[in-house]
Coordinates of C-alpha atoms and ligand atoms in Angstrom, one line a residue:
Chain A
M1 CA 0.0 0.0 0.0
K2 CA 1.2 3.5 -0.9
V3 CA 1.7 6.0 1.9
R4 CA 1.8 9.7 1.2
K5 CA 4.5 11.3 3.3
A6 CA 6.1 14.7 3.7
L7 CA 9.8 14.0 3.4
T8 CA 12.9 15.9 2.5
G9 CA 15.0 14.5 -0.3
N10 CA 17.5 13.1 2.2
E11 CA 14.7 11.5 4.2
A12 CA 13.3 10.0 1.0
M13 CA 16.7 8.6 0.1
A14 CA 17.2 7.2 3.6
E15 CA 13.7 5.7 3.6
A16 CA 14.5 4.0 0.2
M17 CA 17.7 2.7 1.7
R18 CA 15.8 1.3 4.7
Q19 CA 13.5 -0.5 2.4
I20 CA 16.3 -1.8 0.2
N21 CA 17.9 -3.1 3.5
P22 CA 21.4 -3.5 1.9
D23 CA 23.8 -6.1 3.4
V24 CA 26.5 -3.5 3.9
I25 CA 26.8 0.3 4.0
A26 CA 30.2 1.9 4.4
A27 CA 29.8 5.7 4.6
Y28 CA 31.3 8.9 5.8
P29 CA 29.3 12.1 6.5
I30 CA 29.5 15.2 4.3
T31 CA 27.2 18.1 3.8
P32 CA 24.6 18.0 2.3
Q33 CA 24.5 14.1 2.3
T34 CA 25.2 13.7 6.0
E35 CA 21.5 13.3 7.0
I36 CA 21.1 10.2 4.7
V37 CA 23.7 8.1 6.5
Q38 CA 22.8 9.7 9.9
L39 CA 19.2 8.6 9.5
F40 CA 20.3 5.2 8.2
S41 CA 22.5 4.7 11.3
N42 CA 19.4 5.3 13.4
F43 CA 17.7 2.5 11.5
V44 CA 20.7 0.3 12.2
A45 CA 20.7 1.2 15.9
D46 CA 16.9 0.7 16.1
G47 CA 17.2 -2.8 14.5
K48 CA 15.0 -1.8 11.6
V49 CA 17.5 -3.1 9.0
D50 CA 19.9 -6.0 8.9
T51 CA 22.7 -3.9 7.4
E52 CA 26.3 -4.1 8.5
F53 CA 27.1 -0.4 8.9
V54 CA 30.8 0.4 8.5
T55 CA 31.9 3.7 9.8
V56 CA 35.0 4.5 7.9
E57 CA 37.6 7.3 8.3
S58 CA 37.2 8.8 4.8
E59 CA 35.3 8.6 1.6
H60 CA 38.2 6.8 -0.1
S61 CA 37.7 4.1 2.5
A62 CA 33.9 4.3 2.2
M63 CA 34.1 3.4 -1.5
S64 CA 36.9 0.9 -0.9
A65 CA 34.9 -1.0 1.8
T66 CA 31.8 -0.9 -0.4
I67 CA 33.8 -2.4 -3.2
G68 CA 35.1 -5.1 -1.0
A69 CA 31.6 -5.9 0.3
S70 CA 30.1 -5.9 -3.2
A71 CA 32.9 -8.1 -4.5
A72 CA 32.2 -10.5 -1.7
G73 CA 28.7 -10.8 -3.2
S74 CA 26.7 -8.6 -0.9
R75 CA 24.4 -5.7 -1.8
A76 CA 26.5 -2.8 -0.8
M77 CA 25.8 1.0 -0.8
T78 CA 27.4 4.2 0.2
A79 CA 26.4 7.9 -0.2
T80 CA 28.3 11.1 -0.6
S81 CA 28.6 14.7 -2.0
S82 CA 31.1 16.9 -3.7
Q83 CA 34.6 16.7 -2.0
G84 CA 33.6 13.3 -0.6
M85 CA 33.2 11.9 -4.1
A86 CA 36.3 13.8 -5.3
Y87 CA 38.1 11.9 -2.5
M88 CA 36.7 8.6 -3.9
W89 CA 37.8 9.4 -7.4
E90 CA 40.2 6.6 -8.1
V91 CA 38.1 3.9 -6.5
L92 CA 35.0 5.1 -8.4
Y93 CA 36.8 3.7 -11.5
I94 CA 37.7 0.5 -9.7
A95 CA 34.1 -0.1 -8.7
A96 CA 33.0 0.3 -12.4
S97 CA 35.8 -1.7 -13.9
M98 CA 35.4 -4.5 -11.4
R99 CA 31.7 -4.5 -12.6
L100 CA 30.3 -4.1 -9.1
P101 CA 26.6 -3.2 -8.9
I102 CA 27.1 -0.6 -6.1
V103 CA 24.3 2.0 -5.7
M104 CA 25.3 5.4 -4.4
P105 CA 23.2 8.5 -3.7
L106 CA 25.2 11.6 -4.7
V107 CA 23.7 14.7 -3.2
N108 CA 25.1 17.2 -5.6
R109 CA 27.2 20.0 -4.3
A110 CA 29.7 22.4 -5.8
L111 CA 33.3 21.3 -5.7
S112 CA 35.8 23.6 -4.0
G113 CA 37.2 26.1 -4.4
P114 CA 36.3 28.6 -3.3
I115 CA 34.8 26.3 -0.6
N116 CA 31.0 26.1 -1.0
I117 CA 28.4 23.6 0.3
H118 CA 25.5 24.4 -2.0
C119 CA 24.2 22.8 -5.1
D120 CA 25.8 22.5 -8.5
H121 CA 26.6 19.5 -10.6
S122 CA 30.4 19.8 -10.8
D123 CA 30.8 16.6 -8.6
A124 CA 28.7 14.3 -10.8
Y125 CA 29.9 15.8 -14.0
G126 CA 33.5 15.2 -13.1
A127 CA 32.7 11.5 -12.7
R128 CA 30.9 11.2 -16.0
D129 CA 33.7 9.1 -17.6
S130 CA 34.2 6.8 -14.6
G131 CA 31.9 4.1 -15.9
W132 CA 29.0 4.7 -13.5
I133 CA 25.4 4.9 -14.7
Q134 CA 24.0 8.3 -13.7
L135 CA 20.4 8.9 -12.8
W136 CA 19.0 12.4 -12.1
A137 CA 16.0 13.5 -10.1
E138 CA 13.8 16.6 -10.3
N139 CA 12.5 16.2 -6.7
A140 CA 12.4 13.9 -3.7
Q141 CA 9.9 11.6 -5.3
E142 CA 12.1 10.9 -8.2
A143 CA 15.2 10.5 -6.0
Y144 CA 13.3 7.8 -4.0
D145 CA 12.0 6.1 -7.2
N146 CA 15.4 6.3 -8.9
L147 CA 17.3 4.9 -5.9
I148 CA 15.1 1.8 -5.8
Q149 CA 15.2 1.2 -9.5
A150 CA 18.9 1.7 -9.4
V151 CA 19.4 -1.5 -7.5
R152 CA 17.7 -3.5 -10.2
I153 CA 19.5 -1.7 -13.0
A154 CA 22.9 -2.1 -11.4
E155 CA 22.5 -5.8 -10.6
H156 CA 20.9 -6.8 -13.9
S157 CA 23.0 -9.5 -15.5
E158 CA 23.2 -7.6 -18.8
V159 CA 24.6 -4.5 -16.9
T160 CA 26.5 -5.2 -13.6
L161 CA 27.7 -1.6 -13.3
P162 CA 27.5 0.8 -10.4
V163 CA 24.8 3.5 -10.4
M164 CA 25.0 7.0 -9.1
V165 CA 21.7 8.5 -8.0
N166 CA 21.9 12.3 -8.2
M167 CA 19.8 14.7 -6.2
D168 CA 20.4 18.5 -5.9
G169 CA 22.0 19.4 -2.6
F170 CA 19.7 21.5 -0.3
I171 CA 17.2 22.3 -3.0
I172 CA 15.9 18.8 -3.0
S173 CA 17.9 17.2 -0.1
H174 CA 16.6 19.7 2.5
G175 CA 13.4 20.7 0.9
L176 CA 10.2 19.2 2.3
E177 CA 7.8 17.6 -0.2
I178 CA 4.7 15.5 -0.3
M179 CA 5.6 12.3 -1.9
E180 CA 4.4 8.7 -2.2
A181 CA 6.4 5.9 -0.7
E182 CA 5.6 2.2 -1.4
D183 CA 5.3 -0.3 1.4
D184 CA 8.3 -2.4 2.4
D185 CA 7.0 -5.7 0.9
T186 CA 6.4 -4.1 -2.5
I187 CA 10.0 -2.8 -2.5
R188 CA 11.5 -6.0 -1.3
N189 CA 9.7 -8.0 -3.9
F190 CA 10.6 -5.5 -6.6
I191 CA 14.4 -5.6 -5.8
G192 CA 14.6 -9.3 -4.9
V193 CA 17.9 -10.8 -3.8
R194 CA 21.2 -10.0 -5.5
K195 CA 22.4 -13.0 -7.6
P196 CA 26.0 -12.2 -8.5
V197 CA 27.6 -14.1 -11.4
Y198 CA 30.9 -14.0 -9.6
H199 CA 31.6 -13.3 -6.0
L200 CA 34.5 -13.9 -3.6
L201 CA 32.7 -15.8 -0.9
N202 CA 31.8 -18.6 -3.3
E203 CA 34.1 -21.3 -2.0
K204 CA 33.0 -23.8 -4.6
E205 CA 34.2 -21.6 -7.5
P206 CA 37.1 -19.6 -6.1
I207 CA 38.1 -16.6 -8.2
T208 CA 40.6 -13.7 -8.3
M209 CA 39.1 -10.2 -8.8
G210 CA 40.9 -7.1 -9.8
P211 CA 44.2 -8.6 -11.1
L212 CA 46.8 -6.9 -13.2
D213 CA 45.7 -6.6 -16.8
L214 CA 48.1 -5.3 -19.4
Q215 CA 48.4 -4.8 -23.2
D216 CA 46.9 -8.1 -24.1
F217 CA 43.5 -7.9 -22.4
Y218 CA 42.9 -4.5 -20.8
F219 CA 41.4 -3.1 -24.0
E220 CA 38.9 -6.1 -24.3
H221 CA 37.8 -5.6 -20.7
K222 CA 37.2 -1.9 -21.4
K223 CA 35.1 -2.9 -24.4
Q224 CA 33.1 -5.2 -22.2
Q225 CA 32.4 -2.2 -19.9
A226 CA 31.4 0.0 -22.8
D227 CA 29.1 -2.8 -24.1
A228 CA 27.5 -3.1 -20.7
M229 CA 26.9 0.6 -20.6
A230 CA 25.3 0.5 -24.0
R231 CA 23.1 -2.4 -23.0
S232 CA 22.0 -0.7 -19.8
A233 CA 19.8 1.7 -21.7
D234 CA 17.3 -1.0 -22.7
V235 CA 17.5 -2.4 -19.1
I236 CA 16.7 1.0 -17.7
R237 CA 13.7 1.3 -20.0
E238 CA 12.5 -2.2 -19.1
I239 CA 12.9 -1.6 -15.3
S240 CA 11.2 1.8 -15.6
K241 CA 8.2 0.2 -17.2
E242 CA 8.0 -2.4 -14.5
W243 CA 8.2 0.4 -11.9
K244 CA 5.4 2.2 -13.7
D245 CA 3.2 -0.9 -13.7
L246 CA 3.9 -1.3 -10.0
T247 CA 3.5 2.3 -8.8
G248 CA 1.9 4.3 -11.6
R249 CA 4.9 6.6 -11.7
S250 CA 6.4 6.7 -15.1
Y251 CA 10.1 7.0 -16.1
D252 CA 12.2 6.8 -19.2
M253 CA 15.7 7.9 -20.3
L254 CA 14.4 11.5 -20.5
E255 CA 11.1 13.3 -19.9
E256 CA 9.6 15.6 -22.5
Y257 CA 7.5 18.4 -21.2
R258 CA 5.2 20.1 -23.7
M259 CA 7.6 19.3 -26.5
E260 CA 5.1 18.1 -29.1
D261 CA 4.8 21.4 -30.8
A262 CA 7.6 23.3 -29.0
E263 CA 9.6 25.8 -31.1
I264 CA 12.0 26.6 -28.3
A265 CA 13.3 24.3 -25.6
I266 CA 15.5 24.0 -22.6
V267 CA 17.5 20.8 -21.8
A268 CA 18.4 20.5 -18.1
L269 CA 19.1 18.1 -15.2
G270 CA 17.8 18.1 -11.7
S271 CA 15.5 20.5 -9.7
T272 CA 15.7 23.3 -12.3
C273 CA 13.4 21.2 -14.5
G274 CA 10.6 21.8 -12.0
T275 CA 11.1 25.6 -12.2
A276 CA 11.2 25.3 -16.0
K277 CA 7.9 23.5 -16.1
V278 CA 6.2 26.4 -14.3
A279 CA 7.9 28.9 -16.5
I280 CA 6.7 26.9 -19.6
D281 CA 3.1 26.9 -18.4
Q282 CA 3.2 30.7 -18.0
L283 CA 4.7 31.2 -21.4
R284 CA 2.3 28.8 -23.0
E285 CA -0.5 31.0 -21.7
Q286 CA 1.1 33.9 -23.6
G287 CA 1.2 31.8 -26.7
V288 CA 4.9 31.0 -26.6
K289 CA 5.6 27.5 -27.7
A290 CA 8.1 26.6 -25.1
G291 CA 9.1 23.1 -24.0
L292 CA 11.6 21.2 -21.8
V293 CA 13.7 18.1 -22.2
K294 CA 14.6 16.8 -18.7
I295 CA 17.5 14.3 -18.8
R296 CA 16.9 11.5 -16.3
V297 CA 19.8 9.3 -17.5
F298 CA 22.9 11.2 -18.2
R299 CA 25.2 8.1 -18.5
P300 CA 24.5 6.2 -20.8
F301 CA 23.6 9.3 -22.8
P302 CA 20.2 9.2 -24.5
K303 CA 21.5 10.5 -27.8
E304 CA 18.6 9.2 -30.1
E305 CA 15.9 10.3 -27.7
I306 CA 17.4 13.8 -27.6
A307 CA 17.7 14.1 -31.3
K308 CA 14.1 12.9 -31.7
A309 CA 12.8 15.3 -29.0
L310 CA 14.6 18.3 -30.3
A311 CA 14.9 17.9 -34.1
H312 CA 11.7 19.8 -34.8
T313 CA 12.5 22.8 -32.6
K314 CA 14.1 26.1 -33.8
A315 CA 16.3 26.9 -30.9
V316 CA 17.5 25.0 -27.8
A317 CA 19.2 26.2 -24.6
V318 CA 21.2 23.6 -22.8
M319 CA 21.7 24.3 -19.1
D320 CA 24.8 23.2 -17.3
R321 CA 25.0 23.6 -13.5
A322 CA 28.8 23.4 -13.7
E323 CA 31.6 25.1 -15.5
S324 CA 33.9 22.7 -17.3
F325 CA 36.5 25.3 -18.4
A326 CA 36.5 24.1 -21.9
D327 CA 35.5 27.5 -23.3
F328 CA 32.9 25.5 -25.1
G329 CA 29.9 25.4 -22.7
G330 CA 29.2 22.6 -20.2
P331 CA 29.3 18.8 -20.7
L332 CA 25.5 18.5 -21.3
F333 CA 25.7 21.3 -23.9
R334 CA 28.4 19.5 -25.9
D335 CA 26.6 16.1 -25.6
V336 CA 23.3 17.5 -26.7
R337 CA 24.8 19.5 -29.6
A338 CA 26.7 16.4 -30.8
S339 CA 23.5 14.3 -30.6
L340 CA 21.8 16.8 -33.0
Y341 CA 24.6 16.6 -35.5
E342 CA 23.1 13.7 -37.4
C343 CA 19.7 15.4 -37.8
D344 CA 18.8 16.7 -41.3
S345 CA 17.7 20.0 -39.9
R346 CA 18.7 21.0 -36.5
P347 CA 17.9 23.8 -34.1
K348 CA 20.4 26.5 -33.1
T349 CA 21.9 25.3 -29.8
I350 CA 23.3 27.6 -27.1
S351 CA 24.9 27.0 -23.8
Y352 CA 24.0 28.4 -20.3
I353 CA 26.2 27.8 -17.3
Y354 CA 24.0 28.6 -14.4
G355 CA 23.3 28.3 -10.7
L356 CA 26.9 27.7 -9.6
G357 CA 27.6 27.2 -5.9
G358 CA 23.8 27.2 -5.2
R359 CA 23.0 30.5 -6.9
D360 CA 19.2 30.6 -6.9
V361 CA 17.3 29.7 -10.1
T362 CA 14.0 31.5 -10.2
L363 CA 11.2 31.7 -12.7
D364 CA 12.7 34.9 -13.9
T365 CA 16.0 33.2 -14.5
I366 CA 14.4 30.6 -16.7
T367 CA 12.1 33.1 -18.4
Q368 CA 15.1 35.0 -19.4
V369 CA 16.5 32.0 -21.2
Y370 CA 13.3 31.5 -23.1
A371 CA 13.4 35.2 -24.0
D372 CA 16.9 34.7 -25.4
L373 CA 15.7 31.7 -27.4
Q374 CA 12.8 33.8 -28.9
R375 CA 15.3 36.5 -29.9
L376 CA 17.5 33.8 -31.5
V377 CA 14.5 32.5 -33.5
K378 CA 13.8 36.0 -34.7
G379 CA 17.3 36.1 -36.1
E380 CA 18.8 38.4 -33.5
Q381 CA 22.3 37.7 -32.2
V382 CA 22.6 35.7 -29.0
P383 CA 26.0 34.4 -27.9
M384 CA 26.6 30.6 -28.1
L385 CA 28.2 30.6 -24.6
N386 CA 26.4 32.3 -21.7
H387 CA 26.8 32.5 -17.9
L388 CA 23.3 33.0 -16.8
G389 CA 22.8 35.9 -14.3
V390 CA 26.4 36.3 -13.4
R391 CA 27.5 39.8 -12.4
D392 CA 30.1 40.5 -15.1
Chain B
M1 CA 30.9 -19.2 -16.5
A2 CA 33.9 -18.6 -18.8
D3 CA 36.9 -20.6 -17.9
N4 CA 40.3 -19.0 -18.0
K5 CA 41.9 -22.3 -19.0
K6 CA 40.3 -22.0 -22.4
I7 CA 41.4 -18.4 -22.9
K8 CA 43.6 -18.1 -26.0
P9 CA 45.9 -15.1 -26.4
N10 CA 43.6 -13.8 -29.2
A11 CA 40.3 -14.3 -27.3
T12 CA 37.7 -11.6 -27.9
A13 CA 35.9 -9.4 -25.3
K14 CA 32.9 -11.7 -25.6
E15 CA 34.9 -14.8 -24.8
I16 CA 36.6 -13.8 -21.6
P17 CA 35.2 -13.4 -18.0
M18 CA 34.2 -9.8 -17.3
A19 CA 36.5 -7.4 -15.4
G20 CA 39.6 -9.6 -15.8
I21 CA 38.2 -12.0 -13.2
I22 CA 40.4 -15.1 -12.9
T23 CA 38.3 -18.2 -12.5
T24 CA 41.2 -20.5 -12.0
P25 CA 43.1 -19.0 -9.1
G26 CA 46.6 -20.0 -8.5
N27 CA 47.3 -20.3 -12.2
A28 CA 50.3 -18.0 -11.9
K29 CA 52.4 -21.1 -11.6
E30 CA 51.5 -22.0 -15.1
F31 CA 52.7 -18.7 -16.4
K32 CA 56.3 -18.7 -17.7
T33 CA 57.6 -15.5 -16.4
G34 CA 61.0 -16.1 -18.0
D35 CA 59.9 -15.7 -21.5
W36 CA 61.0 -12.1 -21.9
K37 CA 64.7 -12.3 -20.9
T38 CA 67.3 -10.9 -23.4
R39 CA 70.3 -12.7 -21.8
V40 CA 70.4 -16.4 -20.8
P41 CA 72.6 -17.7 -17.9
V42 CA 74.5 -20.8 -18.7
H43 CA 76.0 -22.9 -16.0
I44 CA 79.6 -24.1 -16.5
E45 CA 79.7 -27.2 -14.3
E46 CA 83.5 -27.9 -14.4
N47 CA 84.2 -24.4 -12.8
C48 CA 81.5 -24.6 -10.2
I49 CA 82.5 -25.0 -6.5
N50 CA 78.8 -25.4 -5.4
C51 CA 79.1 -22.5 -2.9
L52 CA 75.4 -21.8 -3.7
I53 CA 75.9 -18.0 -3.6
C54 CA 73.9 -17.8 -6.8
W55 CA 71.0 -19.7 -5.2
V56 CA 71.0 -17.2 -2.3
Y57 CA 71.0 -14.1 -4.6
C58 CA 68.8 -15.2 -7.5
P59 CA 65.7 -13.0 -7.1
D60 CA 63.5 -15.5 -8.9
N61 CA 64.4 -18.8 -7.2
A62 CA 65.6 -20.1 -10.6
I63 CA 68.7 -21.8 -9.4
E64 CA 68.1 -25.5 -9.0
V65 CA 69.8 -27.4 -6.1
K66 CA 69.9 -31.1 -5.4
D67 CA 71.8 -32.8 -2.5
G68 CA 73.6 -29.5 -1.8
K69 CA 74.8 -29.1 -5.3
M70 CA 73.9 -26.5 -8.0
V71 CA 72.4 -28.6 -10.7
G72 CA 71.0 -26.1 -13.2
I73 CA 68.8 -23.1 -13.9
N74 CA 65.1 -23.1 -14.5
L75 CA 64.8 -20.9 -17.6
D76 CA 61.0 -20.8 -17.4
I77 CA 61.2 -18.4 -14.5
C78 CA 64.8 -16.9 -14.8
K79 CA 64.4 -13.3 -15.9
G80 CA 68.0 -13.0 -17.2
C81 CA 69.1 -10.3 -14.7
G82 CA 72.6 -11.7 -14.5
I83 CA 72.9 -11.4 -10.7
C84 CA 74.0 -15.0 -10.5
H85 CA 76.8 -14.3 -12.9
N86 CA 77.9 -11.2 -11.0
V87 CA 78.0 -12.9 -7.6
C88 CA 79.6 -16.1 -8.7
P89 CA 83.0 -16.1 -6.8
T90 CA 85.0 -18.5 -9.0
K91 CA 87.9 -16.9 -10.9
I92 CA 86.5 -18.1 -14.2
K93 CA 82.8 -17.5 -13.8
S94 CA 80.7 -20.6 -13.4
I95 CA 77.7 -18.9 -14.9
V96 CA 78.0 -16.9 -18.1
M97 CA 75.4 -14.8 -19.8
K98 CA 74.8 -15.6 -23.4
N99 CA 72.5 -14.3 -26.1
P100 CA 69.4 -16.5 -26.5
D101 CA 69.6 -19.0 -29.5
Ligands
LIG1 S1 69.9 -14.5 -14.4 FE1 68.9 -13.6 -12.6 S2 67.0 -14.7 -12.6 FE2 68.3 -15.9 -13.9 S3 69.2 -17.4 -12.7 FE3 70.6 -15.7 -12.7 S4 70.1 -14.5 -10.9 FE4 68.3 -15.9 -11.3
LIG2 S1 77.8 -19.0 -7.4 FE1 79.0 -19.9 -9.1 S2 80.2 -21.3 -8.0 FE2 78.7 -20.9 -6.6 S3 77.1 -22.4 -6.9 FE3 76.6 -20.7 -8.2 S4 77.5 -21.2 -10.2 FE4 78.5 -22.5 -8.7

């Protein structure tokens, strides 16, 4: 039975983790993720979960211990933010290349420096080539739903890759929302028990994991990883459908909002999509054909869906909540622009770096982007590279 | 489950276990680590005084000893470093380094 609850994003993630009841969690606190593992440690102390909770001395150790637990065959999780994930960096790659289905909430926060604890996407963007699947949420409901689906996606025999479940720091993690939670049995039936192909505690078929791998086979193992990432798109679609049949809440690689006849569109990740939807509704009342493409799965990148959703538009603004210092917009901008390259006719595509270090994104902020797009459609000059709302 | 024993040097990504997992642990002993040496030690028995200093110094345990006597070199694991040749105390060296055939 569903329960409607008022939860913050962090509480929603912790609730999902309680229902997942993983075998092992190794974690270290960091703002704004701290609450997730703090709440989870309460569940452990109160006997509400069977999890072995390992309090480690750093995030590098958190990910390393999670890797060990996952390699042993258990369902293992951790959670982090920003500098914490930066400190996990090298082991993120190990988790992915060892093909361990670890699921990790990442509560997105700006990377230092200057030191800042608020939301942007520089942490997750930096790990986009690490081999982790990346799911993104617009609100606490989606963070909850994504986290549970992530377990199935990660452990699917066609995938066996780790999944990062992103949620905007403070904006979602500390904002209270009404959301639906499923009951424990529903979740436990949905996720089932992990059935690893290989694991270290299988004494009948002993194996070695993570050995040295040089010129003769490293390349083949990377190709296996790339193939698994490519296959994961279909698995994500399939599991999203199952989740919809179970809960009524629908997910895909991306979400199109009022895109059918849209002439101008924004592409974005995370909580900003909610703001954009309100802006679109207002603009539509004024007759402006505005739309939104919200990316739910950033890795693997939904290139065909993007091309299909945007090909008929006249101008597109891609919003990146991180600077990547390429002097060519943000990572999402470049991926979207590249996805459109094969289209016979393609929209003008411009980049907006926005909301860095938690800078507020209001309706006015978004409306300004749509105004720029309208000017672009009219043939006026709008720069390709923009830093939205910065004092310059 | 793919079996490492069947893995040929030209096996494809689809034929090998994922992530470099070794399904036959302990198989390092089947791996001939001496195949990349550029110089080969050759034992000259008539000069040898069986002091076994080469056995002590060889970093790869390649010096074979039987009944207290140096009886040969296991070229499957010898890496050709030449330490045995260097430490051999006989005036005319009892181990010489040669080019491989
Ligand atoms: S060449 Fe080096 S590895 Fe080979 S037998 Fe002599 S000391 Fe050992
Ligand atoms: S060090 Fe020279 S003399 Fe001594 S056992 Fe080895 S080969 Fe013989």
